[in-house]
Short mmCIF file of C-alpha atoms in Angstrom, two decimals:
data_model
loop_
_atom_site.label_atom_id
_atom_site.label_comp_id
_atom_site.label_asym_id
_atom_site.label_seq_id
_atom_site.Cartn_x
_atom_site.Cartn_y
_atom_site.Cartn_z
CA UNK A 1 0.11 0.23 0.23
CA UNK A 2 1.63 3.83 -0.91
CA UNK A 3 2.93 5.67 2.41
CA UNK A 4 0.69 8.38 3.50
CA UNK A 5 2.66 10.56 2.98
CA UNK A 6 2.01 10.78 -0.81
CA UNK A 7 -1.19 11.28 -2.62
CA UNK A 8 -2.10 10.89 -6.17
CA UNK A 9 1.95 12.01 -6.83
CA UNK A 10 1.61 14.41 -3.67
CA UNK A 11 4.02 15.43 -1.17
CA UNK A 12 1.72 14.87 2.00
CA UNK A 13 2.34 19.06 3.01
CA UNK A 14 1.43 19.97 -0.63
CA UNK A 15 -1.83 18.36 -0.41
CA UNK A 16 -2.39 19.89 2.45
CA UNK A 17 -1.64 23.07 1.31
CA UNK A 18 -3.75 22.83 -1.73
CA UNK A 19 -6.23 21.45 0.90
CA UNK A 20 -5.99 24.96 2.68
CA UNK A 21 -6.46 27.33 0.12
CA UNK A 22 -9.07 24.99 -1.90
CA UNK A 23 -10.64 25.37 1.68
CA UNK A 24 -10.12 29.64 2.05
CA UNK A 25 -11.55 29.63 -0.98
CA UNK A 26 -14.76 28.76 -0.51
CA UNK A 27 -15.20 31.44 2.56
CA UNK A 28 -13.50 33.76 0.87
CA UNK A 29 -17.03 35.50 -0.26
CA UNK A 30 -17.44 35.19 3.44
CA UNK A 31 -14.97 37.74 4.29
CA UNK A 32 -16.22 40.29 1.66
CA UNK A 33 -17.42 43.28 3.14
CA UNK A 34 -21.21 44.00 2.93
CA UNK A 35 -19.88 46.59 -0.15
CA UNK A 36 -17.85 44.22 -2.11
CA UNK A 37 -20.55 40.97 -1.45
CA UNK A 38 -22.91 43.73 -3.04
CA UNK A 39 -20.77 45.18 -6.22
CA UNK A 40 -19.96 41.79 -7.43
CA UNK A 41 -24.49 40.92 -7.37
CA UNK A 42 -24.88 43.43 -9.73
CA UNK A 43 -22.41 42.50 -12.26
CA UNK A 44 -24.94 41.76 -15.60
CA UNK A 45 -24.66 39.24 -18.14
CA UNK A 46 -26.68 39.75 -21.20
CA UNK A 47 -26.25 42.78 -23.06
CA UNK A 48 -25.84 44.92 -20.37
CA UNK A 49 -21.90 43.43 -19.25
CA UNK A 50 -19.82 46.60 -19.75
CA UNK A 51 -22.53 49.40 -19.00
CA UNK A 52 -23.37 47.02 -15.00
CA UNK A 53 -19.98 48.18 -14.69
CA UNK A 54 -19.59 52.14 -16.68
CA UNK A 55 -17.83 51.07 -19.81
CA UNK A 56 -19.57 52.35 -23.13
CA UNK A 57 -20.04 50.00 -26.38
CA UNK A 58 -20.02 51.56 -29.24
CA UNK A 59 -20.42 50.94 -33.09
CA UNK A 60 -17.24 50.04 -34.95
CA UNK A 61 -17.00 51.72 -38.12
CA UNK A 62 -12.78 53.02 -37.69
CA UNK A 63 -12.19 49.06 -38.86
CA UNK A 64 -9.62 46.25 -36.50
CA UNK A 65 -8.43 48.78 -34.38
CA UNK A 66 -6.90 46.74 -31.03
CA UNK A 67 -7.82 49.86 -28.73
CA UNK A 68 -11.28 49.37 -29.88
CA UNK A 69 -11.57 45.42 -29.16
CA UNK A 70 -9.99 44.58 -32.86
CA UNK A 71 -13.48 41.78 -34.32
CA UNK A 72 -15.74 41.13 -33.04
CA UNK A 73 -15.88 36.78 -33.34
CA UNK A 74 -17.49 34.75 -35.13
CA UNK A 75 -20.82 32.17 -33.32
CA UNK A 76 -18.28 28.92 -35.16
CA UNK A 77 -15.64 30.53 -32.43
CA UNK A 78 -17.31 31.12 -29.85
CA UNK A 79 -18.92 27.74 -29.85
CA UNK A 80 -15.85 26.04 -29.96
CA UNK A 81 -14.21 27.79 -27.76
CA UNK A 82 -16.55 27.12 -24.95
CA UNK A 83 -16.12 23.37 -25.83
CA UNK A 84 -12.75 23.57 -25.45
CA UNK A 85 -12.97 25.44 -22.51
CA UNK A 86 -14.67 22.22 -20.82
CA UNK A 87 -11.92 19.90 -20.98
CA UNK A 88 -8.64 19.34 -19.57
CA UNK A 89 -5.88 18.14 -22.98
CA UNK A 90 -2.13 18.41 -22.80
CA UNK A 91 -1.51 21.77 -24.97
CA UNK A 92 2.25 19.96 -27.00
CA UNK A 93 -0.31 17.60 -27.95
CA UNK A 94 -2.52 19.63 -28.48
CA UNK A 95 0.04 22.51 -30.61
CA UNK A 96 1.23 18.95 -32.48
CA UNK A 97 -2.13 17.95 -34.02
CA UNK A 98 -3.47 21.94 -33.94
CA UNK A 99 -0.58 21.97 -36.30
CA UNK A 100 -0.91 19.38 -39.03
CA UNK A 101 -4.20 20.97 -39.45
CA UNK A 102 -3.48 24.63 -39.92
CA UNK A 103 -0.55 22.81 -42.13
CA UNK A 104 -3.90 20.78 -44.15
CA UNK A 105 -5.62 23.96 -44.39
CA UNK A 106 -2.91 26.83 -45.35
CA UNK A 107 -1.14 25.23 -47.46
CA UNK A 108 1.51 25.86 -45.68
CA UNK A 109 4.67 23.03 -44.40
CA UNK A 110 3.56 23.74 -40.56
CA UNK A 111 1.09 26.01 -38.13
CA UNK A 112 0.68 27.43 -34.78
CA UNK A 113 -1.34 29.10 -32.55
CA UNK A 114 0.33 32.57 -30.95
CA UNK A 115 -0.46 34.54 -28.64
CA UNK A 116 -1.27 37.83 -31.59
CA UNK A 117 0.85 38.99 -34.27
CA UNK A 118 2.84 40.52 -31.37
CA UNK A 119 3.70 37.02 -30.06
CA UNK A 120 4.46 34.98 -33.63
CA UNK A 121 6.88 38.11 -33.88
CA UNK A 122 9.12 37.47 -31.36
CA UNK A 123 8.59 33.92 -31.05
CA UNK A 124 9.71 33.24 -34.35
CA UNK A 125 12.83 36.33 -33.27
CA UNK A 126 13.58 33.80 -30.63
CA UNK A 127 13.80 30.73 -32.12
CA UNK A 128 15.63 31.84 -34.89
CA UNK A 129 18.25 33.15 -32.12
CA UNK A 130 17.76 30.39 -30.35
CA UNK A 131 16.26 27.88 -32.27
CA UNK A 132 14.77 24.64 -30.08
CA UNK A 133 17.94 24.38 -27.96
CA UNK A 134 17.56 24.83 -24.60
CA UNK A 135 20.49 26.25 -23.06
CA UNK A 136 20.78 29.33 -26.13
CA UNK A 137 16.69 29.68 -25.06
CA UNK A 138 17.30 29.98 -20.99
CA UNK A 139 20.07 32.45 -21.81
CA UNK A 140 17.77 34.91 -23.52
CA UNK A 141 17.71 37.82 -23.80
CA UNK A 142 21.30 37.92 -22.74
CA UNK A 143 22.64 38.38 -26.99
CA UNK A 144 26.13 38.17 -26.32
CA UNK A 145 27.50 34.78 -28.75
CA UNK A 146 24.04 34.33 -29.54
CA UNK A 147 23.16 36.43 -33.42
CA UNK A 148 21.26 39.10 -32.02
CA UNK A 149 20.93 42.22 -34.92
CA UNK A 150 17.83 41.82 -37.50
CA UNK A 151 17.43 42.84 -40.31
CA UNK A 152 14.15 46.03 -40.96
CA UNK A 153 13.97 47.90 -44.71
CA UNK A 154 12.90 51.12 -43.30
CA UNK A 155 9.82 50.89 -45.15
CA UNK A 156 9.11 48.80 -43.12
CA UNK A 157 10.05 50.36 -39.73
CA UNK A 158 6.60 50.17 -37.55
CA UNK A 159 5.39 50.29 -33.89
CA UNK A 160 4.58 47.07 -33.99
CA UNK A 161 8.69 46.18 -35.25
CA UNK A 162 9.16 46.82 -31.22
CA UNK A 163 7.62 42.85 -30.62
CA UNK A 164 10.87 42.23 -32.10
CA UNK A 165 13.45 44.54 -30.86
CA UNK A 166 12.64 43.45 -27.09
CA UNK A 167 14.42 40.85 -27.50
CA UNK A 168 17.39 43.18 -27.02
CA UNK A 169 18.45 43.39 -30.80
CA UNK A 170 20.29 45.65 -32.87
CA UNK A 171 17.88 46.33 -35.64
CA UNK A 172 19.41 47.28 -38.92
CA UNK A 173 17.60 49.32 -41.08
CA UNK A 174 17.87 48.85 -44.59
CA UNK A 175 16.71 51.26 -47.98
CA UNK A 176 18.69 49.46 -50.63
CA UNK A 177 19.61 46.46 -52.27
CA UNK A 178 22.97 47.13 -51.48
CA UNK A 179 22.79 47.27 -47.41
CA UNK A 180 20.77 44.66 -47.25
CA UNK A 181 22.75 42.64 -48.91
CA UNK A 182 26.90 44.15 -46.78
CA UNK A 183 24.21 43.77 -44.17
CA UNK A 184 23.94 40.29 -43.28
CA UNK A 185 26.20 38.44 -41.71
CA UNK A 186 26.71 35.76 -39.22
CA UNK A 187 25.33 38.26 -36.66
CA UNK A 188 21.85 38.01 -38.90
CA UNK A 189 19.00 36.37 -37.10
CA UNK A 190 16.27 37.67 -38.95
CA UNK A 191 14.73 39.90 -41.40
CA UNK A 192 11.96 40.68 -40.51
CA UNK A 193 8.79 42.96 -42.90
CA UNK A 194 5.78 44.47 -42.66
CA UNK A 195 3.30 43.89 -45.58
CA UNK A 196 2.30 46.31 -47.07
CA UNK A 197 2.33 48.47 -49.91
CA UNK A 198 5.55 49.78 -50.53
CA UNK A 199 6.82 46.44 -49.53
CA UNK A 200 4.74 44.79 -52.62
CA UNK A 201 6.98 46.52 -55.49
CA UNK A 202 10.43 48.26 -56.12
CA UNK A 203 14.21 46.96 -55.48
CA UNK A 204 13.18 45.66 -51.64
CA UNK A 205 9.82 44.32 -52.01
CA UNK A 206 9.65 40.97 -50.90
CA UNK A 207 10.19 38.95 -53.19
CA UNK A 208 13.56 40.04 -53.66
CA UNK A 209 14.28 40.56 -49.93
CA UNK A 210 13.61 37.07 -49.96
CA UNK A 211 15.25 36.39 -53.39
CA UNK A 212 18.81 37.91 -51.30
CA UNK A 213 17.70 36.31 -47.98
CA UNK A 214 18.92 32.56 -49.26
CA UNK A 215 21.36 32.83 -51.29
CA UNK A 216 22.47 33.75 -47.12
CA UNK A 217 20.16 31.61 -45.16
CA UNK A 218 18.52 34.19 -43.43
CA UNK A 219 14.85 33.05 -42.52
CA UNK A 220 12.53 36.66 -44.03
CA UNK A 221 9.39 37.52 -41.07
CA UNK A 222 6.31 39.06 -42.62
CA UNK A 223 4.75 40.58 -40.59
CA UNK A 224 0.56 40.51 -42.12
CA UNK A 225 -1.86 41.07 -39.27
CA UNK A 226 -4.52 42.52 -40.47
CA UNK A 227 -4.47 40.54 -43.96
CA UNK A 228 -7.38 38.64 -44.90
CA UNK A 229 -5.71 34.75 -45.26
CA UNK A 230 -4.53 34.44 -48.70
CA UNK A 231 -5.02 30.22 -49.87
CA UNK A 232 -1.87 29.27 -51.18
CA UNK A 233 0.04 32.20 -48.90
CA UNK A 234 1.03 34.75 -51.11
CA UNK A 235 3.99 35.88 -49.27
CA UNK A 236 5.05 32.18 -48.73
CA UNK A 237 4.87 31.95 -52.29
CA UNK A 238 7.18 34.86 -52.65
CA UNK A 239 10.01 32.67 -50.79
CA UNK A 240 9.51 34.03 -47.20
CA UNK A 241 10.24 31.27 -44.43
CA UNK A 242 7.45 32.97 -41.63
CA UNK A 243 4.26 34.78 -41.74
CA UNK A 244 2.26 36.52 -38.79
CA UNK A 245 -1.04 36.71 -38.73
CA UNK A 246 -3.69 38.33 -36.65
CA UNK A 247 -6.77 36.24 -34.98
CA UNK A 248 -8.70 38.88 -34.04
CA UNK A 249 -9.57 41.02 -37.08
CA UNK A 250 -10.68 39.90 -40.68
CA UNK A 251 -11.08 36.18 -39.39
CA UNK A 252 -12.95 37.14 -36.55
CA UNK A 253 -11.20 34.82 -34.10
CA UNK A 254 -9.77 35.24 -30.62
CA UNK A 255 -9.36 38.52 -30.04
CA UNK A 256 -5.88 37.29 -27.53
CA UNK A 257 -5.12 35.01 -30.89
CA UNK A 258 -2.57 34.78 -33.30
CA UNK A 259 -1.67 32.68 -36.82
CA UNK A 260 1.87 31.57 -37.57
CA UNK A 261 2.86 29.75 -40.39
CA UNK A 262 6.01 28.94 -42.87
CA UNK A 263 8.58 26.15 -42.45
CA UNK A 264 7.85 24.27 -40.13
CA UNK A 265 11.22 23.72 -38.19
CA UNK A 266 11.23 27.64 -37.21
CA UNK A 267 7.48 27.13 -36.65
CA UNK A 268 7.60 24.60 -33.83
CA UNK A 269 11.22 26.68 -32.54
CA UNK A 270 8.05 29.40 -31.91
CA UNK A 271 6.86 26.94 -29.90
CA UNK A 272 8.56 26.21 -28.34
CA UNK A 273 9.74 29.35 -27.27
CA UNK A 274 6.53 30.34 -25.71
CA UNK A 275 4.44 28.98 -22.97
CA UNK A 276 3.49 26.64 -21.40
CA UNK A 277 6.96 25.92 -21.83
CA UNK A 278 9.59 28.21 -20.10
CA UNK A 279 11.55 30.31 -21.84
CA UNK A 280 11.60 33.75 -23.00
CA UNK A 281 7.50 33.92 -24.58
CA UNK A 282 6.45 31.88 -21.39
CA UNK A 283 4.54 35.47 -21.07
CA UNK A 284 2.51 35.29 -23.61
CA UNK A 285 0.27 32.47 -23.05
CA UNK A 286 -2.51 30.92 -25.53
CA UNK A 287 -4.69 29.09 -23.65
CA UNK A 288 -6.89 25.42 -25.19
CA UNK A 289 -9.75 27.57 -25.82
CA UNK A 290 -8.10 30.79 -27.91
CA UNK A 291 -5.63 27.33 -29.93
CA UNK A 292 -9.95 25.48 -30.71
CA UNK A 293 -11.43 28.84 -31.13
CA UNK A 294 -8.52 30.01 -33.74
CA UNK A 295 -7.62 27.02 -35.49
CA UNK A 296 -12.11 26.98 -36.25
CA UNK A 297 -11.34 30.67 -37.57
CA UNK A 298 -9.13 29.71 -40.03
CA UNK A 299 -11.62 26.91 -41.31
CA UNK A 300 -15.08 28.97 -41.61
CA UNK A 301 -11.89 31.13 -43.52
CA UNK A 302 -12.15 28.77 -45.78
CA UNK A 303 -16.27 28.71 -45.90
CA UNK A 304 -17.28 32.04 -45.59
CA UNK A 305 -18.62 34.10 -48.80
CA UNK A 306 -16.52 36.71 -48.75
CA UNK A 307 -17.53 38.62 -52.16
CA UNK A 308 -20.81 38.21 -50.49
CA UNK A 309 -19.74 39.56 -46.91
CA UNK A 310 -18.06 42.26 -50.13
CA UNK A 311 -21.04 43.43 -51.06
CA UNK A 312 -23.33 43.43 -48.07
CA UNK A 313 -20.39 45.93 -46.60
CA UNK A 314 -20.72 47.58 -49.86
CA UNK A 315 -24.68 47.80 -49.71
CA UNK A 316 -24.25 49.38 -46.37
CA UNK A 317 -22.27 51.80 -47.63
CA UNK A 318 -24.98 52.86 -50.19
CA UNK A 319 -27.91 53.26 -47.92
CA UNK A 320 -25.53 55.33 -45.84
CA UNK A 321 -24.57 57.49 -49.00
CA UNK A 322 -28.78 57.93 -50.08
CA UNK A 323 -29.71 58.84 -46.78
CA UNK A 324 -26.98 61.40 -46.66
CA UNK A 325 -26.42 62.60 -50.25
CA UNK A 326 -29.77 65.29 -50.30
CA UNK A 327 -28.74 67.42 -48.22
CA UNK A 328 -26.90 71.00 -49.14
CA UNK A 329 -23.10 70.38 -50.03
CA UNK A 330 -22.59 66.50 -49.13
CA UNK A 331 -21.13 64.59 -51.86
CA UNK A 332 -19.30 60.96 -51.27
CA UNK A 333 -16.55 59.03 -53.03
CA UNK A 334 -15.35 55.52 -51.95
CA UNK A 335 -12.06 54.05 -50.81
CA UNK A 336 -11.40 51.34 -52.60
CA UNK A 337 -8.34 49.56 -50.42
CA UNK A 338 -4.40 49.42 -51.75
CA UNK A 339 -3.84 46.03 -49.40
CA UNK A 340 -5.13 43.20 -48.01
CA UNK A 341 -4.86 45.13 -44.95
CA UNK A 342 -8.31 45.97 -44.14
CA UNK A 343 -9.87 45.09 -46.82
CA UNK A 344 -13.10 46.43 -47.55
CA UNK A 345 -14.51 49.48 -49.30
CA UNK A 346 -14.95 52.41 -47.40
CA UNK A 347 -17.62 55.49 -48.04
CA UNK A 348 -16.22 59.59 -47.33
CA UNK A 349 -19.05 62.01 -47.06
CA UNK A 350 -17.83 65.54 -47.00
CA UNK A 351 -19.79 68.68 -47.07
CA UNK A 352 -18.94 72.70 -46.11
CA UNK A 353 -19.25 73.87 -42.78
CA UNK A 354 -20.27 76.76 -42.87
CA UNK A 355 -23.18 75.54 -44.64
CA UNK A 356 -24.10 72.98 -43.00
CA UNK A 357 -23.30 74.91 -39.16
CA UNK A 358 -20.92 71.00 -38.27
CA UNK A 359 -17.08 70.18 -38.98
CA UNK A 360 -16.27 66.69 -39.43
CA UNK A 361 -14.50 66.34 -36.57
CA UNK A 362 -16.93 68.32 -34.24
CA UNK A 363 -19.70 65.91 -35.74
CA UNK A 364 -16.70 62.59 -34.58
CA UNK A 365 -17.14 63.84 -32.03
CA UNK A 366 -20.56 64.38 -30.56
CA UNK A 367 -21.79 60.71 -32.25
CA UNK A 368 -18.76 59.42 -29.62
CA UNK A 369 -20.56 61.37 -26.99
CA UNK A 370 -24.27 60.36 -27.98
CA UNK A 371 -25.96 57.21 -28.01
CA UNK A 372 -25.53 54.71 -29.17
CA UNK A 373 -22.09 55.66 -29.31
CA UNK A 374 -20.64 55.91 -32.72
CA UNK A 375 -16.37 55.94 -33.78
CA UNK A 376 -15.27 56.58 -37.78
CA UNK A 377 -12.92 55.70 -39.13
CA UNK A 378 -11.05 59.37 -39.41
CA UNK A 379 -12.45 63.16 -38.90
CA UNK A 380 -11.51 66.31 -40.58
CA UNK A 381 -13.15 70.00 -40.85
CA UNK A 382 -11.61 72.51 -37.64
CA UNK A 383 -13.82 76.44 -36.63
CA UNK A 384 -12.52 78.73 -37.83
CA UNK A 385 -10.01 78.23 -41.22
CA UNK A 386 -10.54 74.43 -41.86
CA UNK A 387 -14.46 74.11 -42.49
CA UNK A 388 -14.56 72.20 -45.53
CA UNK A 389 -15.75 68.51 -43.29
CA UNK A 390 -15.56 64.98 -43.85
CA UNK A 391 -16.08 61.29 -42.02
CA UNK A 392 -14.99 58.17 -43.41
CA UNK A 393 -17.04 55.20 -42.90
CA UNK A 394 -15.37 52.07 -42.17
CA UNK A 395 -18.11 48.69 -42.81
CA UNK A 396 -14.93 46.08 -42.23
CA UNK A 397 -16.76 45.10 -38.79
CA UNK A 398 -19.70 46.34 -38.18
CA UNK A 399 -22.86 44.45 -37.12
CA UNK A 400 -25.93 43.99 -39.50
CA UNK A 401 -28.54 46.52 -38.95
CA UNK A 402 -25.82 48.90 -37.42
CA UNK A 403 -25.86 51.04 -40.92
CA UNK A 404 -28.73 51.30 -40.27
CA UNK A 405 -28.29 53.03 -36.76
CA UNK A 406 -25.46 55.18 -38.28
CA UNK A 407 -26.55 56.23 -41.12
CA UNK A 408 -29.85 57.90 -38.97
CA UNK A 409 -26.98 59.37 -36.17
CA UNK A 410 -24.81 61.09 -39.45
CA UNK A 411 -27.80 62.39 -40.27
CA UNK A 412 -29.59 63.86 -37.17
CA UNK A 413 -26.33 65.43 -36.82
CA UNK A 414 -26.18 66.94 -40.44
CA UNK A 415 -29.45 68.57 -40.41
CA UNK A 416 -29.49 70.17 -37.07
CA UNK A 417 -26.72 70.33 -35.55
CA UNK A 418 -25.65 71.22 -31.88
CA UNK A 419 -24.44 74.96 -31.23
CA UNK A 420 -20.84 75.31 -32.66
CA UNK A 421 -18.63 78.79 -32.00
CA UNK A 422 -15.19 79.04 -32.73
CA UNK A 423 -12.53 78.41 -30.18
CA UNK A 424 -11.87 81.68 -28.10
CA UNK A 425 -8.10 83.08 -28.43
CA UNK A 426 -6.87 85.04 -25.48
CA UNK A 427 -5.69 89.11 -26.82
CA UNK A 428 -3.04 90.38 -26.57
CA UNK A 429 0.30 90.98 -27.20
CA UNK A 430 2.31 87.11 -26.88
CA UNK A 431 4.02 86.49 -24.64
CA UNK A 432 8.05 85.83 -25.58
CA UNK A 433 9.16 82.78 -24.70
CA UNK A 434 12.07 82.39 -27.33
CA UNK A 435 15.12 80.53 -25.69
CA UNK A 436 15.88 77.48 -23.57
CA UNK A 437 14.05 76.48 -21.20
CA UNK A 438 14.49 73.54 -18.85
CA UNK A 439 11.09 70.87 -18.78
CA UNK A 440 10.08 69.15 -16.03
CA UNK A 441 7.25 66.16 -16.85
CA UNK A 442 5.43 64.61 -14.19
CA UNK A 443 4.36 61.21 -15.79
CA UNK A 444 1.14 58.37 -14.15
CA UNK A 445 4.37 57.66 -11.53
CA UNK A 446 7.88 58.98 -13.27
CA UNK A 447 9.80 62.60 -13.79
CA UNK A 448 11.02 63.07 -16.52
CA UNK A 449 13.51 66.23 -17.31
CA UNK A 450 14.02 68.05 -21.25
CA UNK A 451 14.55 70.78 -22.29
CA UNK A 452 13.13 72.98 -24.53
CA UNK A 453 15.37 75.23 -27.78
CA UNK A 454 12.89 78.19 -28.35
CA UNK A 455 12.80 80.74 -31.67
CA UNK A 456 9.43 82.92 -32.15
CA UNK A 457 8.40 85.93 -34.43
CA UNK A 458 4.97 87.05 -33.21
CA UNK A 459 2.56 84.63 -32.64
CA UNK A 460 4.94 81.85 -34.15
CA UNK A 461 7.24 79.02 -31.97
CA UNK A 462 9.70 76.38 -33.91
CA UNK A 463 12.70 75.21 -32.52
CA UNK A 464 13.83 71.32 -30.51
CA UNK A 465 12.90 69.45 -27.80
CA UNK A 466 14.80 67.79 -26.69
CA UNK A 467 13.85 64.25 -24.34
CA UNK A 468 15.49 62.14 -22.17
CA UNK A 469 16.29 59.59 -24.97
CA UNK A 470 15.05 61.32 -27.77
CA UNK A 471 14.76 64.53 -29.88
CA UNK A 472 12.65 65.88 -32.05
CA UNK A 473 10.91 69.35 -34.21
CA UNK A 474 9.41 71.40 -31.95
CA UNK A 475 5.90 74.09 -33.15
CA UNK A 476 3.18 76.05 -31.59
CA UNK A 477 1.76 78.71 -31.27
CA UNK A 478 1.25 81.29 -28.33
CA UNK A 479 -1.86 84.34 -27.56
CA UNK A 480 -1.11 85.83 -24.84
CA UNK A 481 -0.25 84.43 -22.39
CA UNK A 482 -1.91 80.32 -23.69
CA UNK A 483 1.00 78.61 -25.82
CA UNK A 484 0.34 75.65 -27.35
CA UNK A 485 3.34 73.08 -28.77
CA UNK A 486 3.36 70.41 -30.36
CA UNK A 487 6.70 67.62 -30.91
CA UNK A 488 6.77 64.07 -32.11
CA UNK A 489 10.24 62.46 -30.21
CA UNK A 490 11.30 59.31 -33.22
CA UNK A 491 11.79 56.04 -32.26
CA UNK A 492 12.78 53.23 -34.30
CA UNK A 493 10.07 52.72 -35.96
CA UNK A 494 7.57 55.10 -33.55
CA UNK A 495 6.94 58.03 -32.45
CA UNK A 496 6.09 59.93 -29.01
CA UNK A 497 3.85 62.03 -29.34
CA UNK A 498 3.31 65.76 -26.81
CA UNK A 499 1.19 67.92 -27.82
CA UNK A 500 2.28 70.69 -24.44
CA UNK A 501 -0.89 73.31 -23.60
CA UNK A 502 -0.20 75.69 -21.01
CA UNK A 503 0.38 79.55 -19.78
CA UNK A 504 3.08 81.53 -19.46
CA UNK A 505 4.15 83.68 -16.65
CA UNK A 506 7.85 85.37 -16.73
CA UNK A 507 10.01 82.82 -16.43
CA UNK A 508 7.81 80.27 -16.05
CA UNK A 509 4.99 77.59 -18.01
CA UNK A 510 3.07 75.30 -16.32
CA UNK A 511 -0.01 73.12 -18.10
CA UNK A 512 -0.90 69.30 -18.99
CA UNK A 513 0.76 67.87 -21.79
CA UNK A 514 -1.58 64.17 -24.46
CA UNK A 515 0.63 61.97 -25.29
CA UNK A 516 -2.07 60.32 -27.53
CA UNK A 517 -2.68 56.44 -26.89
CA UNK A 518 0.11 56.88 -23.24
CA UNK A 519 -2.19 58.97 -21.56
CA UNK A 520 -1.46 62.59 -19.73
CA UNK A 521 0.35 64.79 -17.57
CA UNK A 522 0.81 67.56 -16.53
CA UNK A 523 4.44 69.74 -17.16
CA UNK A 524 6.55 72.95 -15.69
CA UNK A 525 8.96 75.11 -16.76
CA UNK A 526 11.90 77.68 -16.25
CA UNK A 527 13.64 79.74 -18.56
CA UNK A 528 17.16 79.31 -18.18
CA UNK A 529 19.21 82.65 -17.87
CA UNK A 530 22.31 81.00 -17.88
#
């Protein structure tokens, strides 16, 4: 008989610890204060799940943007994820089976499901550096003695290439075929290309890069995150080694899933580098539910009537166009996609805000604040000097009957606008702010020390913005004691926007700085008179 110290492979101590934890979890409800119990009880499921916690959902006329939660999963995907959640499986065994099925569907050598396309980029980079060697893998992200460079064409630098930079690799930018050839060497782990119109043709096209890389046996990753899935895959046919897709965009799979297809040994090594394995990609976990949901999304991609979907989008836009076109000064145009990303027609509605008394940006803000809440792909028009206005509608992620709501809302806002007035600028002589300013930015957590070097002509200001690490140009205006300064500090593949607004008081300035997706901060500056 087995010793009592061992129970189903657990030591007696572990068993007792787990029993205690389970008991504590069961009793946790009785330890909650009454206010917390009430809050838990008030959370609803169903159509009001977001409103129950004070979050306003929206009608998506923008496209597959992660910040507004990408796409809505297909019904078949929801069903697959629900069923997958009801069983336990070994994830390595599951991914072997899913990989074989993805290879069969996509006609690639192999495929895996990742925690999004960015996770596919990181796992692929790790696989190209360390393969499936556990010693090299455990050394990451410390790269001494390992391949430590990733080549990126200048046309492919973008905010998402941080997914390869996060491994500490040196990014080598190339702008010509000669630079590409000269850059490839024993330190080169991978070439990363963002699929785009710029990468479709020209000297540094995907096909040309792949041809040069093949001669040097350097893997090529193509980032096709927002693209439609092509079978057989156009990027693999062009010579790419690996291709990554987002699962939660056009395929309408799980939002936290992606697809990596390509050369079998590297794709399998990318899985080796990620969870559930204890390597550098451990934090990029993808669960059994996302794996089966993503497989179902790919299966459904081959069954969906894509031509019918396109025609449906066109009919929605035509309905909206017919609703608003009779209004004075309104004109419309259709915009067709240039590539496979966000591959859908768009409708741009244009008008004269002097005639309709509302600009495009005012309309977009009004409908974003309205009920139901609606967000558009873009809007233009600003008082008092940019009264030619527009909004652009992307139907890609709209749900059935959204188009009717959108048409009525736009028509109502254009035909019965609220009262808008041009912003009133402070009057008086512009404060003098030319010179060198020592700037302090207080973020949500942390403080940045920066510097402005400003020149001034009347109310116009321009100069340099020196950040803690990066530097860029800055420009703006001064109206009496009110200052507005805008800059964008360039980072490899990205930029950090700084929009300073504030008040001048002699040799000091202070106010608020808007940082785009990075939020807001407070700033103050003192003139350097040394």
